[in-house]
C-alpha positions as a Markdown table, in Angstrom:
| # | Residue | x | y | z |
|---|---|---|---|---|
| 1 | Met | 91.9 | 127.2 | 112.5 |
| 2 | Thr | 90.7 | 129.0 | 115.6 |
| 3 | Gln | 87.9 | 127.2 | 117.6 |
| 4 | Lys | 84.6 | 129.0 | 117.4 |
| 5 | Gly | 83.2 | 130.4 | 120.6 |
| 6 | Phe | 79.5 | 130.6 | 121.5 |
| 7 | Gln | 79.4 | 134.2 | 120.3 |
| 8 | Asp | 80.5 | 133.2 | 116.8 |
| 9 | Tyr | 77.1 | 131.5 | 116.4 |
| 10 | Tyr | 75.1 | 134.6 | 117.1 |
| 11 | Pro | 73.3 | 136.0 | 114.0 |
| 12 | Asp | 74.9 | 139.1 | 112.5 |
| 13 | Glu | 72.0 | 141.4 | 113.6 |
| 14 | Tyr | 73.0 | 141.0 | 117.3 |
| 15 | Ser | 76.8 | 140.6 | 117.0 |
| 16 | His | 77.7 | 144.2 | 117.7 |
| 17 | Cys | 78.0 | 144.1 | 121.5 |
| 18 | Tyr | 81.1 | 145.9 | 122.9 |
| 19 | Gly | 81.9 | 142.8 | 125.1 |
| 20 | Cys | 81.2 | 139.9 | 122.8 |
| 21 | Gly | 80.2 | 141.1 | 119.4 |
| 22 | Arg | 82.4 | 139.7 | 116.7 |
| 23 | Leu | 81.3 | 142.6 | 114.4 |
| 24 | Asn | 82.2 | 145.4 | 116.8 |
| 25 | Lys | 85.6 | 146.6 | 115.5 |
| 26 | Asn | 86.4 | 148.4 | 118.8 |
| 27 | Gly | 85.0 | 145.7 | 121.1 |
| 28 | Met | 86.6 | 143.1 | 123.3 |
| 29 | Lys | 85.3 | 140.2 | 121.2 |
| 30 | Ile | 85.3 | 137.7 | 124.0 |
| 31 | Lys | 84.7 | 134.1 | 123.2 |
| 32 | Ser | 83.2 | 131.4 | 125.5 |
| 33 | Phe | 83.6 | 127.7 | 125.3 |
| 34 | Trp | 82.4 | 124.5 | 127.1 |
| 35 | Asp | 84.9 | 123.1 | 129.6 |
| 36 | Gly | 83.1 | 120.0 | 131.0 |
| 37 | Asp | 80.0 | 121.2 | 132.9 |
| 38 | Glu | 81.3 | 124.8 | 133.0 |
| 39 | Ser | 82.0 | 127.4 | 130.4 |
| 40 | Val | 85.2 | 129.3 | 130.2 |
| 41 | Cys | 86.3 | 132.6 | 128.7 |
| 42 | Arg | 89.8 | 134.0 | 128.7 |
| 43 | His | 90.5 | 137.6 | 128.1 |
| 44 | Thr | 93.5 | 140.0 | 128.7 |
| 45 | Pro | 92.1 | 143.5 | 129.1 |
| 46 | Ala | 93.8 | 146.4 | 127.4 |
| 47 | Gln | 96.1 | 148.4 | 129.7 |
| 48 | His | 93.7 | 151.4 | 129.7 |
| 49 | Cys | 91.0 | 149.3 | 131.5 |
| 50 | Thr | 92.3 | 150.1 | 134.9 |
| 51 | Gly | 90.3 | 151.4 | 137.8 |
| 52 | Gly | 91.4 | 153.9 | 140.4 |
| 53 | Phe | 94.8 | 152.3 | 140.5 |
| 54 | Pro | 96.9 | 151.8 | 137.4 |
| 55 | Asp | 97.7 | 148.2 | 138.3 |
| 56 | Lys | 94.1 | 147.0 | 139.0 |
| 57 | Ile | 91.2 | 146.3 | 136.6 |
| 58 | Tyr | 88.1 | 148.5 | 136.5 |
| 59 | Gly | 85.2 | 146.9 | 138.3 |
| 60 | Gly | 82.8 | 147.7 | 135.4 |
| 61 | Leu | 84.9 | 145.7 | 133.0 |
| 62 | Ile | 84.7 | 142.7 | 135.4 |
| 63 | Ala | 80.9 | 143.0 | 135.4 |
| 64 | Ser | 80.9 | 143.3 | 131.6 |
| 65 | Leu | 83.0 | 140.2 | 131.2 |
| 66 | Met | 80.7 | 138.2 | 133.5 |
| 67 | Asp | 77.6 | 139.6 | 131.8 |
| 68 | Cys | 78.7 | 138.8 | 128.2 |
| 69 | His | 80.2 | 135.4 | 129.1 |
| 70 | Cys | 77.0 | 134.4 | 131.0 |
| 71 | Ala | 74.8 | 135.6 | 128.1 |
| 72 | Gly | 76.7 | 133.4 | 125.7 |
| 73 | Thr | 76.7 | 130.5 | 128.1 |
| 74 | Ala | 72.9 | 130.8 | 128.7 |
| 75 | Ala | 72.4 | 130.8 | 124.9 |
| 76 | Ala | 74.6 | 127.7 | 124.4 |
| 77 | Ala | 73.1 | 125.9 | 127.4 |
| 78 | Lys | 69.5 | 126.5 | 126.2 |
| 79 | His | 70.4 | 125.5 | 122.7 |
| 80 | Arg | 71.9 | 122.2 | 124.0 |
| 81 | Ala | 68.9 | 121.6 | 126.4 |
| 82 | Asp | 66.6 | 122.0 | 123.4 |
| 83 | Gly | 68.5 | 119.2 | 121.6 |
| 84 | Phe | 70.7 | 121.2 | 119.2 |
| 85 | Glu | 74.5 | 121.1 | 118.6 |
| 86 | Leu | 76.3 | 124.4 | 118.1 |
| 87 | Gly | 76.1 | 125.3 | 114.4 |
| 88 | Glu | 72.8 | 123.5 | 113.7 |
| 89 | Lys | 71.0 | 126.8 | 113.9 |
| 90 | Pro | 71.8 | 130.3 | 115.2 |
| 91 | Leu | 71.8 | 130.8 | 119.0 |
| 92 | Ser | 68.9 | 132.6 | 120.6 |
| 93 | Arg | 69.6 | 135.9 | 122.1 |
| 94 | Phe | 69.7 | 136.2 | 125.9 |
| 95 | Val | 69.6 | 139.5 | 127.8 |
| 96 | Thr | 70.4 | 140.2 | 131.4 |
| 97 | Ala | 67.6 | 140.3 | 133.9 |
| 98 | Ser | 69.9 | 140.5 | 136.9 |
| 99 | Leu | 73.6 | 140.7 | 137.5 |
| 100 | Lys | 75.1 | 140.7 | 141.0 |
| 101 | Val | 78.9 | 140.9 | 141.3 |
| 102 | Asp | 80.8 | 140.5 | 144.6 |
| 103 | Tyr | 84.3 | 141.8 | 144.3 |
| 104 | Ile | 86.4 | 139.6 | 146.5 |
| 105 | Lys | 89.8 | 141.2 | 146.1 |
| 106 | Pro | 91.4 | 143.6 | 143.6 |
| 107 | Thr | 92.0 | 142.1 | 140.1 |
| 108 | Pro | 95.5 | 142.8 | 138.8 |
| 109 | Ala | 96.0 | 144.4 | 135.4 |
| 110 | Gly | 98.3 | 143.0 | 132.7 |
| 111 | Leu | 97.2 | 139.4 | 133.1 |
| 112 | Glu | 94.9 | 137.0 | 131.2 |
| 113 | Leu | 91.7 | 136.8 | 133.2 |
| 114 | Glu | 89.5 | 133.7 | 133.2 |
| 115 | Val | 85.7 | 133.8 | 133.6 |
| 116 | Arg | 84.0 | 130.5 | 134.5 |
| 117 | Ala | 80.3 | 130.0 | 134.6 |
| 118 | Lys | 78.1 | 127.2 | 135.7 |
| 119 | Val | 74.4 | 126.8 | 134.8 |
| 120 | Ile | 72.3 | 126.4 | 137.9 |
| 121 | Glu | 68.9 | 126.2 | 136.3 |
| 122 | Ile | 67.2 | 126.4 | 133.0 |
| 123 | Lys | 63.4 | 127.1 | 133.2 |
| 124 | Asn | 61.5 | 128.0 | 130.1 |
| 125 | Arg | 63.2 | 131.2 | 128.8 |
| 126 | Lys | 65.2 | 131.9 | 132.0 |
| 127 | Val | 68.7 | 130.6 | 132.7 |
| 128 | Ile | 70.4 | 131.2 | 136.1 |
| 129 | Leu | 74.2 | 131.0 | 136.4 |
| 130 | Asn | 77.0 | 131.4 | 138.8 |
| 131 | Ala | 80.2 | 132.9 | 137.6 |
| 132 | Glu | 83.8 | 133.5 | 138.9 |
| 133 | Leu | 86.5 | 135.7 | 137.6 |
| 134 | Ile | 90.0 | 134.3 | 138.2 |
| 135 | Ala | 93.3 | 136.2 | 137.9 |
| 136 | Asp | 96.6 | 134.4 | 138.4 |
| 137 | Gly | 94.9 | 131.4 | 140.0 |
| 138 | Ala | 92.9 | 133.5 | 142.5 |
| 139 | Val | 89.1 | 134.2 | 142.5 |
| 140 | Thr | 88.8 | 137.9 | 142.5 |
| 141 | Ala | 85.1 | 138.3 | 141.8 |
| 142 | Lys | 81.9 | 136.1 | 142.0 |
| 143 | Gly | 78.6 | 136.7 | 140.2 |
| 144 | Glu | 75.0 | 135.5 | 140.2 |
| 145 | Val | 73.4 | 136.1 | 136.8 |
| 146 | Ile | 69.9 | 135.7 | 135.5 |
| 147 | Met | 69.5 | 135.7 | 131.7 |
| 148 | Val | 66.3 | 135.7 | 129.8 |
| 149 | Gln | 65.8 | 134.6 | 126.2 |
| 150 | Leu | 64.2 | 137.2 | 124.0 |
| 151 | Pro | 61.1 | 136.0 | 122.2 |
| 152 | Asp | 61.6 | 135.7 | 118.4 |
| 153 | Glu | 59.4 | 138.7 | 117.7 |
| 154 | Ala | 61.6 | 140.9 | 119.9 |
| 155 | Lys | 64.8 | 140.3 | 118.0 |
């Protein structure tokens, strides 16, 4: 049996995201998991996800991976901070308030990429995270992300 990622606990009505929606048949379907105090997501982009060079990954895909991974991490972290275990109830939906990505060096294509995120602060409906994208053991991008929990009536 495959381990469930954070995104597997999203209610069906918001499980259609291209990056992390389990119900998007054409999407990447990324999954995020706890790894100690950090969260981790591993994904091997399709070969057509290259940028200006055929052997490098498109920067927008890197931002998308960080965005979706941090949204899932924010939801799981807030869920845990509120005293719930995964599976006790559906995760709340978080959306991006701010996403800043610094591209450190080109990210090679054809490899499994790892995105790691660390929660810096949880304050009411806001979660601030730092993220790194790692390819072949090297950090190729860093991100600062602010996620905001949607109120129940907005879902």
